[in-house]
mmCIF file of C-alpha atoms in Angstrom:
data_model
loop_
_atom_site.group_PDB
_atom_site.id
_atom_site.type_symbol
_atom_site.label_atom_id
_atom_site.label_comp_id
_atom_site.label_asym_id
_atom_site.label_seq_id
_atom_site.Cartn_x
_atom_site.Cartn_y
_atom_site.Cartn_z
ATOM 1 C CA UNK A 28 -14.874 114.305 156.762
ATOM 2 C CA UNK A 29 -11.490 113.010 158.169
ATOM 3 C CA UNK A 30 -10.472 109.571 157.236
ATOM 4 C CA UNK A 31 -7.685 109.761 159.931
ATOM 5 C CA UNK A 32 -7.019 108.506 163.443
ATOM 6 C CA UNK A 33 -8.009 105.049 162.520
ATOM 7 C CA UNK A 34 -6.887 101.958 164.495
ATOM 8 C CA UNK A 35 -6.716 98.529 162.850
ATOM 9 C CA UNK A 36 -9.845 98.154 160.628
ATOM 10 C CA UNK A 37 -11.988 100.686 162.312
ATOM 11 C CA UNK A 38 -12.398 104.407 162.192
ATOM 12 C CA UNK A 39 -14.889 106.565 163.961
ATOM 13 C CA UNK A 40 -15.432 108.986 161.035
ATOM 14 C CA UNK A 41 -15.465 106.636 158.089
ATOM 15 C CA UNK A 42 -17.954 103.969 157.398
ATOM 16 C CA UNK A 43 -15.558 101.264 156.398
ATOM 17 C CA UNK A 44 -16.603 98.554 153.957
ATOM 18 C CA UNK A 45 -17.058 95.273 155.801
ATOM 19 C CA UNK A 46 -17.311 91.718 154.374
ATOM 20 C CA UNK A 47 -20.954 91.658 154.921
ATOM 21 C CA UNK A 48 -21.330 94.766 152.705
ATOM 22 C CA UNK A 49 -19.714 93.101 149.850
ATOM 23 C CA UNK A 50 -21.824 90.032 150.259
ATOM 24 C CA UNK A 51 -24.999 92.055 150.433
ATOM 25 C CA UNK A 52 -24.047 93.853 147.028
ATOM 26 C CA UNK A 53 -23.194 90.520 145.417
ATOM 27 C CA UNK A 54 -26.584 88.973 146.405
ATOM 28 C CA UNK A 55 -28.548 89.504 143.182
ATOM 29 C CA UNK A 56 -31.327 87.081 144.290
ATOM 30 C CA UNK A 57 -33.418 89.857 145.900
ATOM 31 C CA UNK A 58 -34.042 91.686 142.570
ATOM 32 C CA UNK A 59 -37.004 90.980 140.429
ATOM 33 C CA UNK A 60 -36.143 89.853 136.787
ATOM 34 C CA UNK A 61 -35.656 92.682 134.237
ATOM 35 C CA UNK A 62 -38.371 90.900 131.980
ATOM 36 C CA UNK A 63 -40.816 91.349 134.778
ATOM 37 C CA UNK A 64 -40.097 94.952 135.214
ATOM 38 C CA UNK A 65 -40.392 95.280 131.413
ATOM 39 C CA UNK A 66 -43.939 94.054 131.655
ATOM 40 C CA UNK A 67 -44.836 96.924 134.032
ATOM 41 C CA UNK A 68 -43.221 99.410 131.804
ATOM 42 C CA UNK A 69 -45.250 98.230 128.760
ATOM 43 C CA UNK A 70 -48.309 98.709 130.887
ATOM 44 C CA UNK A 71 -47.216 102.175 131.775
ATOM 45 C CA UNK A 72 -46.388 103.207 128.165
ATOM 46 C CA UNK A 73 -49.573 101.933 126.731
ATOM 47 C CA UNK A 74 -51.622 103.864 129.187
ATOM 48 C CA UNK A 75 -49.962 107.053 127.900
ATOM 49 C CA UNK A 76 -50.238 106.565 124.214
ATOM 50 C CA UNK A 77 -53.496 106.704 122.100
ATOM 51 C CA UNK A 78 -55.893 103.752 122.632
ATOM 52 C CA UNK A 79 -55.638 102.629 119.009
ATOM 53 C CA UNK A 80 -51.869 102.140 119.216
ATOM 54 C CA UNK A 81 -51.214 98.364 119.272
ATOM 55 C CA UNK A 82 -47.440 98.229 118.739
ATOM 56 C CA UNK A 83 -44.513 100.391 119.852
ATOM 57 C CA UNK A 84 -41.138 100.220 117.996
ATOM 58 C CA UNK A 85 -37.733 101.589 119.122
ATOM 59 C CA UNK A 86 -34.098 101.236 118.217
ATOM 60 C CA UNK A 87 -32.800 102.953 121.268
ATOM 61 C CA UNK A 88 -30.766 100.864 123.531
ATOM 62 C CA UNK A 89 -32.369 102.222 126.569
ATOM 63 C CA UNK A 90 -35.871 101.724 125.203
ATOM 64 C CA UNK A 91 -35.096 98.205 124.182
ATOM 65 C CA UNK A 92 -34.125 97.457 127.797
ATOM 66 C CA UNK A 93 -37.070 99.238 129.150
ATOM 67 C CA UNK A 94 -39.694 97.460 127.094
ATOM 68 C CA UNK A 95 -38.172 93.981 126.807
ATOM 69 C CA UNK A 96 -35.729 93.582 129.802
ATOM 70 C CA UNK A 97 -32.761 92.913 127.614
ATOM 71 C CA UNK A 98 -29.723 95.155 128.050
ATOM 72 C CA UNK A 99 -27.541 94.540 124.908
ATOM 73 C CA UNK A 100 -23.724 94.491 125.142
ATOM 74 C CA UNK A 101 -23.528 94.432 121.379
ATOM 75 C CA UNK A 102 -25.315 97.911 121.376
ATOM 76 C CA UNK A 103 -23.217 99.180 124.143
ATOM 77 C CA UNK A 104 -19.954 98.668 122.303
ATOM 78 C CA UNK A 105 -21.315 99.729 118.869
ATOM 79 C CA UNK A 106 -23.687 102.616 119.058
ATOM 80 C CA UNK A 107 -24.518 102.343 115.320
ATOM 81 C CA UNK A 108 -25.680 98.649 115.914
ATOM 82 C CA UNK A 109 -29.062 98.138 114.190
ATOM 83 C CA UNK A 110 -31.646 96.479 116.445
ATOM 84 C CA UNK A 111 -35.131 97.094 117.672
ATOM 85 C CA UNK A 112 -37.923 96.231 120.200
ATOM 86 C CA UNK A 113 -41.410 95.747 118.963
ATOM 87 C CA UNK A 114 -43.635 95.845 122.016
ATOM 88 C CA UNK A 115 -47.321 95.025 122.507
ATOM 89 C CA UNK A 116 -49.233 95.221 125.650
ATOM 90 C CA UNK A 117 -48.391 91.572 126.347
ATOM 91 C CA UNK A 118 -44.946 90.904 125.109
ATOM 92 C CA UNK A 119 -41.871 92.342 123.484
ATOM 93 C CA UNK A 120 -40.135 91.077 120.439
ATOM 94 C CA UNK A 121 -36.606 91.796 119.471
ATOM 95 C CA UNK A 122 -34.933 92.273 116.191
ATOM 96 C CA UNK A 123 -31.124 91.593 116.743
ATOM 97 C CA UNK A 124 -28.095 90.485 114.854
ATOM 98 C CA UNK A 125 -27.351 86.736 114.705
ATOM 99 C CA UNK A 126 -24.406 87.385 117.056
ATOM 100 C CA UNK A 127 -26.778 89.124 119.620
ATOM 101 C CA UNK A 128 -29.256 86.380 119.433
ATOM 102 C CA UNK A 129 -27.621 84.028 122.032
ATOM 103 C CA UNK A 130 -27.679 86.692 124.818
ATOM 104 C CA UNK A 131 -31.047 88.062 123.790
ATOM 105 C CA UNK A 132 -32.520 84.498 124.038
ATOM 106 C CA UNK A 133 -30.996 84.026 127.607
ATOM 107 C CA UNK A 134 -32.820 87.181 128.667
ATOM 108 C CA UNK A 135 -36.348 86.709 127.127
ATOM 109 C CA UNK A 136 -36.358 82.912 126.902
ATOM 110 C CA UNK A 137 -38.865 82.696 123.960
ATOM 111 C CA UNK A 138 -37.194 82.143 120.584
ATOM 112 C CA UNK A 139 -40.523 83.001 118.892
ATOM 113 C CA UNK A 140 -39.941 86.595 120.043
ATOM 114 C CA UNK A 141 -36.575 86.960 118.393
ATOM 115 C CA UNK A 142 -35.874 87.901 114.609
ATOM 116 C CA UNK A 143 -32.292 87.543 113.588
ATOM 117 C CA UNK A 144 -30.342 88.992 110.658
ATOM 118 C CA UNK A 145 -26.874 88.700 109.414
ATOM 119 C CA UNK A 146 -24.302 85.974 109.694
ATOM 120 C CA UNK A 147 -23.000 84.316 112.870
ATOM 121 C CA UNK A 148 -22.841 80.683 114.143
ATOM 122 C CA UNK A 149 -23.777 78.950 117.378
ATOM 123 C CA UNK A 150 -23.374 75.168 117.697
ATOM 124 C CA UNK A 151 -26.535 73.898 119.444
ATOM 125 C CA UNK A 152 -27.527 70.803 121.198
ATOM 126 C CA UNK A 153 -30.573 71.777 123.150
ATOM 127 C CA UNK A 154 -34.104 73.032 122.419
ATOM 128 C CA UNK A 155 -32.686 76.118 120.760
ATOM 129 C CA UNK A 156 -31.118 73.953 118.062
ATOM 130 C CA UNK A 157 -33.945 73.926 115.445
ATOM 131 C CA UNK A 158 -34.510 77.605 115.856
ATOM 132 C CA UNK A 159 -30.801 78.538 115.329
ATOM 133 C CA UNK A 160 -30.684 76.213 112.415
ATOM 134 C CA UNK A 161 -33.505 78.263 110.703
ATOM 135 C CA UNK A 162 -31.722 80.950 108.509
ATOM 136 C CA UNK A 163 -31.707 84.502 109.659
ATOM 137 C CA UNK A 164 -32.819 87.380 107.468
ATOM 138 C CA UNK A 165 -30.085 89.026 105.355
ATOM 139 C CA UNK A 166 -30.623 92.547 106.773
ATOM 140 C CA UNK A 167 -32.012 94.331 109.666
ATOM 141 C CA UNK A 168 -34.688 95.827 107.507
ATOM 142 C CA UNK A 169 -35.817 92.448 106.255
ATOM 143 C CA UNK A 170 -35.977 91.010 109.846
ATOM 144 C CA UNK A 171 -37.873 94.113 111.111
ATOM 145 C CA UNK A 172 -40.402 93.867 108.224
ATOM 146 C CA UNK A 173 -40.794 90.142 109.003
ATOM 147 C CA UNK A 174 -41.504 90.934 112.760
ATOM 148 C CA UNK A 175 -44.133 93.609 111.977
ATOM 149 C CA UNK A 176 -45.980 91.158 109.632
ATOM 150 C CA UNK A 177 -45.896 88.266 112.016
ATOM 151 C CA UNK A 178 -47.009 90.237 115.056
ATOM 152 C CA UNK A 179 -50.573 90.473 113.632
ATOM 153 C CA UNK A 180 -51.678 93.886 114.909
ATOM 154 C CA UNK A 181 -54.580 94.126 112.600
ATOM 155 C CA UNK A 182 -55.428 97.759 111.891
ATOM 156 C CA UNK A 183 -54.117 99.260 114.994
ATOM 157 C CA UNK A 184 -51.552 101.978 114.802
ATOM 158 C CA UNK A 185 -47.894 101.680 115.378
ATOM 159 C CA UNK A 186 -46.037 104.004 117.601
ATOM 160 C CA UNK A 187 -42.465 104.689 116.742
ATOM 161 C CA UNK A 188 -39.631 106.138 118.901
ATOM 162 C CA UNK A 189 -37.610 108.598 116.884
ATOM 163 C CA UNK A 190 -35.038 109.335 119.675
ATOM 164 C CA UNK A 191 -32.326 107.167 117.931
ATOM 165 C CA UNK A 192 -32.987 108.512 114.418
ATOM 166 C CA UNK A 193 -35.683 107.932 111.671
ATOM 167 C CA UNK A 194 -34.696 104.539 110.295
ATOM 168 C CA UNK A 195 -37.689 102.838 111.996
ATOM 169 C CA UNK A 196 -39.990 105.821 111.324
ATOM 170 C CA UNK A 197 -39.296 105.631 107.488
ATOM 171 C CA UNK A 198 -39.564 101.857 107.421
ATOM 172 C CA UNK A 199 -42.994 102.050 109.223
ATOM 173 C CA UNK A 200 -44.366 104.632 106.907
ATOM 174 C CA UNK A 201 -43.134 102.586 103.875
ATOM 175 C CA UNK A 202 -44.422 99.328 105.083
ATOM 176 C CA UNK A 203 -47.812 100.482 106.836
ATOM 177 C CA UNK A 204 -48.460 103.664 105.293
ATOM 178 C CA UNK A 205 -48.220 107.211 106.878
ATOM 179 C CA UNK A 206 -51.754 107.110 108.332
ATOM 180 C CA UNK A 207 -50.926 104.073 110.591
ATOM 181 C CA UNK A 208 -47.596 105.490 112.001
ATOM 182 C CA UNK A 209 -47.489 107.869 115.017
ATOM 183 C CA UNK A 210 -44.632 109.398 116.954
ATOM 184 C CA UNK A 211 -44.352 108.158 120.620
ATOM 185 C CA UNK A 212 -40.946 109.668 121.417
ATOM 186 C CA UNK A 213 -42.209 111.962 124.050
ATOM 187 C CA UNK A 214 -44.431 109.330 125.440
ATOM 188 C CA UNK A 215 -41.522 107.001 126.029
ATOM 189 C CA UNK A 216 -39.384 109.864 127.581
ATOM 190 C CA UNK A 217 -42.355 110.676 130.052
ATOM 191 C CA UNK A 218 -42.827 106.993 130.878
ATOM 192 C CA UNK A 219 -39.079 106.645 131.709
ATOM 193 C CA UNK A 220 -38.757 109.744 133.704
ATOM 194 C CA UNK A 221 -40.619 108.365 136.684
ATOM 195 C CA UNK A 222 -38.976 105.234 138.031
ATOM 196 C CA UNK A 223 -40.755 102.204 139.391
ATOM 197 C CA UNK A 224 -39.468 100.596 142.757
ATOM 198 C CA UNK A 225 -37.750 97.930 140.643
ATOM 199 C CA UNK A 226 -35.799 100.592 138.784
ATOM 200 C CA UNK A 227 -34.918 102.473 141.899
ATOM 201 C CA UNK A 228 -33.645 99.215 143.419
ATOM 202 C CA UNK A 229 -31.210 98.945 140.414
ATOM 203 C CA UNK A 230 -30.157 102.639 140.654
ATOM 204 C CA UNK A 231 -29.424 102.014 144.328
ATOM 205 C CA UNK A 232 -27.341 98.884 143.537
ATOM 206 C CA UNK A 233 -25.374 100.642 140.865
ATOM 207 C CA UNK A 234 -24.678 103.600 143.233
ATOM 208 C CA UNK A 235 -23.683 101.324 146.166
ATOM 209 C CA UNK A 236 -21.128 99.696 143.857
ATOM 210 C CA UNK A 237 -19.390 102.903 143.228
ATOM 211 C CA UNK A 238 -19.624 103.906 146.948
ATOM 212 C CA UNK A 239 -17.929 100.671 147.842
ATOM 213 C CA UNK A 240 -15.114 101.510 145.418
ATOM 214 C CA UNK A 241 -14.730 104.915 147.168
ATOM 215 C CA UNK A 242 -14.539 103.272 150.570
ATOM 216 C CA UNK A 243 -11.816 100.922 149.207
ATOM 217 C CA UNK A 244 -9.889 103.878 148.024
ATOM 218 C CA UNK A 245 -10.249 105.614 151.439
ATOM 219 C CA UNK A 246 -9.010 102.408 153.085
ATOM 220 C CA UNK A 247 -5.925 102.028 150.894
ATOM 221 C CA UNK A 248 -5.086 105.737 150.408
ATOM 222 C CA UNK A 249 -1.439 106.676 150.435
ATOM 223 C CA UNK A 250 0.418 109.788 149.289
ATOM 224 C CA UNK A 251 2.272 108.961 146.068
ATOM 225 C CA UNK A 252 -0.349 106.619 144.711
ATOM 226 C CA UNK A 253 -1.344 107.399 141.024
ATOM 227 C CA UNK A 254 -4.717 108.354 139.643
ATOM 228 C CA UNK A 255 -4.758 104.992 137.812
ATOM 229 C CA UNK A 256 -4.141 103.217 141.085
ATOM 230 C CA UNK A 257 -7.168 104.839 142.589
ATOM 231 C CA UNK A 258 -9.344 104.102 139.517
ATOM 232 C CA UNK A 259 -8.288 100.545 139.716
ATOM 233 C CA UNK A 260 -9.401 100.192 143.335
ATOM 234 C CA UNK A 261 -12.784 101.630 142.378
ATOM 235 C CA UNK A 262 -13.234 99.623 139.299
ATOM 236 C CA UNK A 263 -12.433 96.391 141.070
ATOM 237 C CA UNK A 264 -15.204 96.841 143.550
ATOM 238 C CA UNK A 265 -17.623 97.642 140.874
ATOM 239 C CA UNK A 266 -16.861 94.614 138.695
ATOM 240 C CA UNK A 267 -16.695 92.505 141.823
ATOM 241 C CA UNK A 268 -20.233 93.430 142.730
ATOM 242 C CA UNK A 269 -21.707 92.572 139.305
ATOM 243 C CA UNK A 270 -21.549 96.096 137.900
ATOM 244 C CA UNK A 271 -19.875 97.401 134.591
ATOM 245 C CA UNK A 272 -17.501 100.392 135.186
ATOM 246 C CA UNK A 273 -18.596 103.001 132.633
ATOM 247 C CA UNK A 274 -16.587 106.078 133.571
ATOM 248 C CA UNK A 275 -14.068 106.406 136.461
ATOM 249 C CA UNK A 276 -12.590 109.862 136.226
ATOM 250 C CA UNK A 277 -9.830 110.408 138.788
ATOM 251 C CA UNK A 278 -8.005 113.559 138.549
ATOM 252 C CA UNK A 279 -5.597 115.220 141.031
ATOM 253 C CA UNK A 280 -3.821 118.560 141.614
ATOM 254 C CA UNK A 281 -4.084 120.863 138.478
ATOM 255 C CA UNK A 282 -5.767 117.965 136.519
ATOM 256 C CA UNK A 283 -8.795 117.992 138.980
ATOM 257 C CA UNK A 284 -10.021 120.901 136.973
ATOM 258 C CA UNK A 285 -10.273 118.946 133.750
ATOM 259 C CA UNK A 286 -13.885 117.681 134.200
ATOM 260 C CA UNK A 287 -14.455 114.461 132.251
ATOM 261 C CA UNK A 288 -10.834 113.297 131.952
ATOM 262 C CA UNK A 289 -9.254 109.739 132.096
ATOM 263 C CA UNK A 290 -7.054 109.001 135.079
ATOM 264 C CA UNK A 291 -3.290 109.319 134.349
ATOM 265 C CA UNK A 292 -0.117 107.974 135.772
ATOM 266 C CA UNK A 293 0.261 111.155 137.811
ATOM 267 C CA UNK A 294 1.282 110.661 141.516
ATOM 268 C CA UNK A 295 -0.876 112.437 144.028
ATOM 269 C CA UNK A 296 1.004 114.662 146.505
ATOM 270 C CA UNK A 297 0.074 115.836 150.100
ATOM 271 C CA UNK A 298 -2.244 118.964 150.015
ATOM 272 C CA UNK A 299 -3.538 118.153 146.525
ATOM 273 C CA UNK A 300 -7.258 117.839 145.758
ATOM 274 C CA UNK A 301 -8.477 114.451 144.196
ATOM 275 C CA UNK A 302 -11.738 114.714 142.302
ATOM 276 C CA UNK A 303 -13.508 111.537 141.594
ATOM 277 C CA UNK A 304 -16.526 111.405 139.277
ATOM 278 C CA UNK A 305 -17.543 107.727 138.828
ATOM 279 C CA UNK A 306 -20.286 105.574 137.473
ATOM 280 C CA UNK A 307 -21.247 102.054 136.485
ATOM 281 C CA UNK A 308 -24.271 100.213 135.216
ATOM 282 C CA UNK A 309 -26.151 97.373 136.740
ATOM 283 C CA UNK A 310 -28.657 95.582 134.651
ATOM 284 C CA UNK A 311 -28.371 98.697 132.296
ATOM 285 C CA UNK A 312 -29.215 101.259 135.038
ATOM 286 C CA UNK A 313 -26.520 103.968 135.656
ATOM 287 C CA UNK A 314 -24.896 105.421 138.678
ATOM 288 C CA UNK A 315 -23.037 108.793 138.831
ATOM 289 C CA UNK A 316 -21.196 109.754 142.055
ATOM 290 C CA UNK A 317 -18.942 112.791 142.596
ATOM 291 C CA UNK A 318 -16.713 113.303 145.673
ATOM 292 C CA UNK A 319 -13.555 115.288 146.424
ATOM 293 C CA UNK A 320 -10.614 114.053 148.584
ATOM 294 C CA UNK A 321 -7.378 115.527 149.854
ATOM 295 C CA UNK A 322 -4.196 114.150 151.610
ATOM 296 C CA UNK A 323 -3.751 116.285 154.742
ATOM 297 C CA UNK A 324 -5.583 119.310 155.874
ATOM 298 C CA UNK A 325 -7.044 121.563 153.072
ATOM 299 C CA UNK A 326 -5.960 125.192 153.067
ATOM 300 C CA UNK A 327 -8.360 128.032 153.798
ATOM 301 C CA UNK A 328 -9.020 128.654 150.133
ATOM 302 C CA UNK A 329 -9.830 125.029 149.365
ATOM 303 C CA UNK A 330 -12.131 124.711 152.423
ATOM 304 C CA UNK A 331 -13.976 127.959 151.520
ATOM 305 C CA UNK A 332 -14.575 126.888 147.827
ATOM 306 C CA UNK A 333 -15.687 123.428 148.822
ATOM 307 C CA UNK A 334 -18.129 124.756 151.444
ATOM 308 C CA UNK A 335 -19.538 127.137 148.703
ATOM 309 C CA UNK A 336 -20.178 124.250 146.310
ATOM 310 C CA UNK A 337 -21.598 122.062 149.040
ATOM 311 C CA UNK A 338 -23.947 124.802 150.027
ATOM 312 C CA UNK A 339 -25.284 124.772 146.381
ATOM 313 C CA UNK A 340 -26.029 121.062 146.481
ATOM 314 C CA UNK A 341 -27.624 121.337 149.881
ATOM 315 C CA UNK A 342 -29.837 124.151 148.588
ATOM 316 C CA UNK A 343 -30.964 121.949 145.673
ATOM 317 C CA UNK A 344 -31.801 119.134 148.129
ATOM 318 C CA UNK A 345 -33.771 121.573 150.295
ATOM 319 C CA UNK A 346 -35.766 122.724 147.313
ATOM 320 C CA UNK A 347 -36.462 119.473 145.896
ATOM 321 C CA UNK A 348 -39.965 118.003 145.879
ATOM 322 C CA UNK A 349 -42.746 117.094 143.492
ATOM 323 C CA UNK A 350 -44.334 120.186 141.923
ATOM 324 C CA UNK A 351 -41.101 122.293 141.877
ATOM 325 C CA UNK A 352 -39.622 123.012 138.494
ATOM 326 C CA UNK A 353 -36.204 122.145 137.307
ATOM 327 C CA UNK A 354 -35.293 125.654 136.752
ATOM 328 C CA UNK A 355 -36.117 126.492 140.371
ATOM 329 C CA UNK A 356 -33.769 123.903 141.655
ATOM 330 C CA UNK A 357 -31.033 125.182 139.446
ATOM 331 C CA UNK A 358 -31.615 128.800 140.466
ATOM 332 C CA UNK A 359 -31.389 127.699 144.301
ATOM 333 C CA UNK A 360 -28.070 126.072 143.503
ATOM 334 C CA UNK A 361 -26.580 129.039 141.654
ATOM 335 C CA UNK A 362 -27.645 131.476 144.334
ATOM 336 C CA UNK A 363 -26.255 129.414 147.126
ATOM 337 C CA UNK A 364 -22.859 128.929 145.608
ATOM 338 C CA UNK A 365 -22.660 132.573 144.659
ATOM 339 C CA UNK A 366 -23.633 133.755 148.125
ATOM 340 C CA UNK A 367 -21.462 131.063 149.736
ATOM 341 C CA UNK A 368 -18.138 132.402 148.434
ATOM 342 C CA UNK A 369 -17.954 132.022 144.651
ATOM 343 C CA UNK A 370 -19.643 135.194 143.218
ATOM 344 C CA UNK A 371 -18.565 134.375 139.731
ATOM 345 C CA UNK A 372 -19.902 130.827 139.716
ATOM 346 C CA UNK A 373 -21.270 129.655 136.296
ATOM 347 C CA UNK A 374 -22.801 126.443 135.281
ATOM 348 C CA UNK A 375 -24.808 125.126 132.231
ATOM 349 C CA UNK A 376 -26.676 122.718 134.551
ATOM 350 C CA UNK A 377 -26.675 121.562 138.083
ATOM 351 C CA UNK A 378 -27.942 118.005 137.532
ATOM 352 C CA UNK A 379 -29.861 115.575 135.312
ATOM 353 C CA UNK A 380 -32.108 112.693 135.206
ATOM 354 C CA UNK A 381 -30.595 109.149 135.523
ATOM 355 C CA UNK A 382 -31.885 105.761 134.608
ATOM 356 C CA UNK A 383 -31.214 103.662 131.606
ATOM 357 C CA UNK A 384 -29.131 106.492 130.352
ATOM 358 C CA UNK A 385 -26.535 108.402 132.286
ATOM 359 C CA UNK A 386 -28.175 111.723 131.251
ATOM 360 C CA UNK A 387 -31.840 111.360 131.173
ATOM 361 C CA UNK A 388 -34.780 113.794 131.350
ATOM 362 C CA UNK A 389 -35.126 116.254 132.974
ATOM 363 C CA UNK A 390 -32.041 118.513 132.955
ATOM 364 C CA UNK A 391 -31.593 120.923 135.804
ATOM 365 C CA UNK A 392 -30.998 124.191 134.015
ATOM 366 C CA UNK A 393 -32.357 127.698 133.955
ATOM 367 C CA UNK A 394 -34.202 126.929 130.879
ATOM 368 C CA UNK A 395 -35.982 123.658 131.791
ATOM 369 C CA UNK A 396 -39.383 124.430 133.257
ATOM 370 C CA UNK A 397 -40.286 120.824 133.645
ATOM 371 C CA UNK A 398 -42.221 120.185 136.773
ATOM 372 C CA UNK A 399 -40.698 117.545 138.905
ATOM 373 C CA UNK A 400 -42.810 114.522 139.588
ATOM 374 C CA UNK A 401 -42.798 111.768 142.361
ATOM 375 C CA UNK A 402 -40.421 108.887 141.051
ATOM 376 C CA UNK A 403 -38.117 111.042 139.051
ATOM 377 C CA UNK A 404 -34.550 110.100 139.889
ATOM 378 C CA UNK A 405 -31.963 112.880 139.519
ATOM 379 C CA UNK A 406 -28.162 113.398 139.974
ATOM 380 C CA UNK A 407 -27.689 116.796 141.489
ATOM 381 C CA UNK A 408 -24.226 118.427 141.343
ATOM 382 C CA UNK A 409 -22.361 121.695 141.736
ATOM 383 C CA UNK A 410 -18.880 121.221 140.583
ATOM 384 C CA UNK A 411 -16.185 124.019 140.209
ATOM 385 C CA UNK A 412 -13.294 123.933 137.848
ATOM 386 C CA UNK A 413 -10.393 126.472 137.667
ATOM 387 C CA UNK A 414 -8.118 125.492 134.962
ATOM 388 C CA UNK A 415 -4.390 125.449 135.910
ATOM 389 C CA UNK A 416 -5.069 125.227 139.535
ATOM 390 C CA UNK A 417 -7.702 122.738 140.752
ATOM 391 C CA UNK A 418 -11.282 121.535 140.601
ATOM 392 C CA UNK A 419 -13.849 120.054 143.049
ATOM 393 C CA UNK A 420 -17.270 118.465 142.996
ATOM 394 C CA UNK A 421 -19.979 116.918 144.967
ATOM 395 C CA UNK A 422 -22.714 114.940 143.323
ATOM 396 C CA UNK A 423 -25.758 112.898 144.660
ATOM 397 C CA UNK A 424 -28.458 110.770 143.401
ATOM 398 C CA UNK A 425 -31.959 111.204 144.737
ATOM 399 C CA UNK A 426 -35.468 110.281 143.887
ATOM 400 C CA UNK A 427 -38.318 112.906 144.105
ATOM 401 C CA UNK A 428 -41.032 112.333 146.623
ATOM 402 C CA UNK A 429 -44.161 114.368 147.290
ATOM 403 C CA UNK A 430 -42.584 116.167 150.201
ATOM 404 C CA UNK A 431 -38.907 116.061 149.426
ATOM 405 C CA UNK A 432 -36.581 113.371 148.215
ATOM 406 C CA UNK A 433 -35.309 109.886 148.872
ATOM 407 C CA UNK A 434 -31.565 109.665 148.950
ATOM 408 C CA UNK A 435 -29.861 107.056 146.821
ATOM 409 C CA UNK A 436 -26.263 108.127 147.461
ATOM 410 C CA UNK A 437 -25.255 107.520 151.003
ATOM 411 C CA UNK A 438 -21.570 108.369 151.389
ATOM 412 C CA UNK A 439 -20.719 111.694 153.181
ATOM 413 C CA UNK A 440 -20.792 114.795 151.262
ATOM 414 C CA UNK A 441 -17.986 116.406 153.177
ATOM 415 C CA UNK A 442 -14.473 116.996 151.722
ATOM 416 C CA UNK A 443 -12.736 113.822 152.771
ATOM 417 C CA UNK A 444 -9.354 114.346 154.509
ATOM 418 C CA UNK A 445 -6.958 111.488 153.969
ATOM 419 C CA UNK A 446 -4.285 110.758 156.387
#
């Protein structure tokens, strides 16, 4: 795709970002509340687990958001932060630090569903005052135990997610006894793999924010700008639309072969590839977009290599539909890239699930025989990295349908030629 021959603010070959596009992205009123989605998710997971499971517990940040609707910044910035969701069919309680209690209350609105621990102080004047004045538990373990006892689940079983370690598993067995605790890790993974419309809307919103950042770069591109300059343009659009920039990898020239690398102060010269791999979160849902750019016409080698990796992604898209295995999609990508001009092409994977985690189930590898199902959302990619020379990539997000796929990424997949 050529981003050249543009007059004023218009260009025949590039979909330029317009004022209305920004307004649409910033209009958050069309999205249903996260807590409403969480109610659907609880119905979904309880339909998968055994009938005598009455409570599901998880300390995973993704599963907390999935079951309660609360995406925790505290957990984002401290991966070892102790917190948990305790979900019944009808509601979800949260065990959070005293500092996290304010944001959590804003999300779920019912102080009776929050169990605090540790030391932190909020001055209060409204209805929350009496609740915040009640002392929190000293430790996470005490608060979690209090929550289990107060939820009154009778003799029903407790399902515990072990994806984030065995702290809750061991606590549950100690408090309730081994016979009343069951592992629901795989059930939660299965439930989250197939997205609801509300989840797809958020994936689409997160993706559009990155794409708006790429359009901003195209509109402002100039030889000599640094990788950091480019990353700043992208990040500004993401944050301005309500997203949280999570990774904005902008690499150029020989650095474009470095895969997941931070942008540097390196200036981009004419004829050099610029590889951008960027993602953000919106309401906890991730995006992941990969594109390649160049100032001026690519040489024959660059064009041939890019067409080879593009043919791999297009082969994945052509193969994709419900009932196909992840390994079959991987094999299609590898065969196409090798036949297209990179016979030595190697990859550990050619895509992954995406949702409340950037890498979710399934993984598009030769060893993953997972059958793809309607509603699974995937990032498909076929990057190529040649250390000391250059790298390139193209990556799209799609959702699986019975007959093919629903695109989430909309920006052109072609190598973008910048004037």
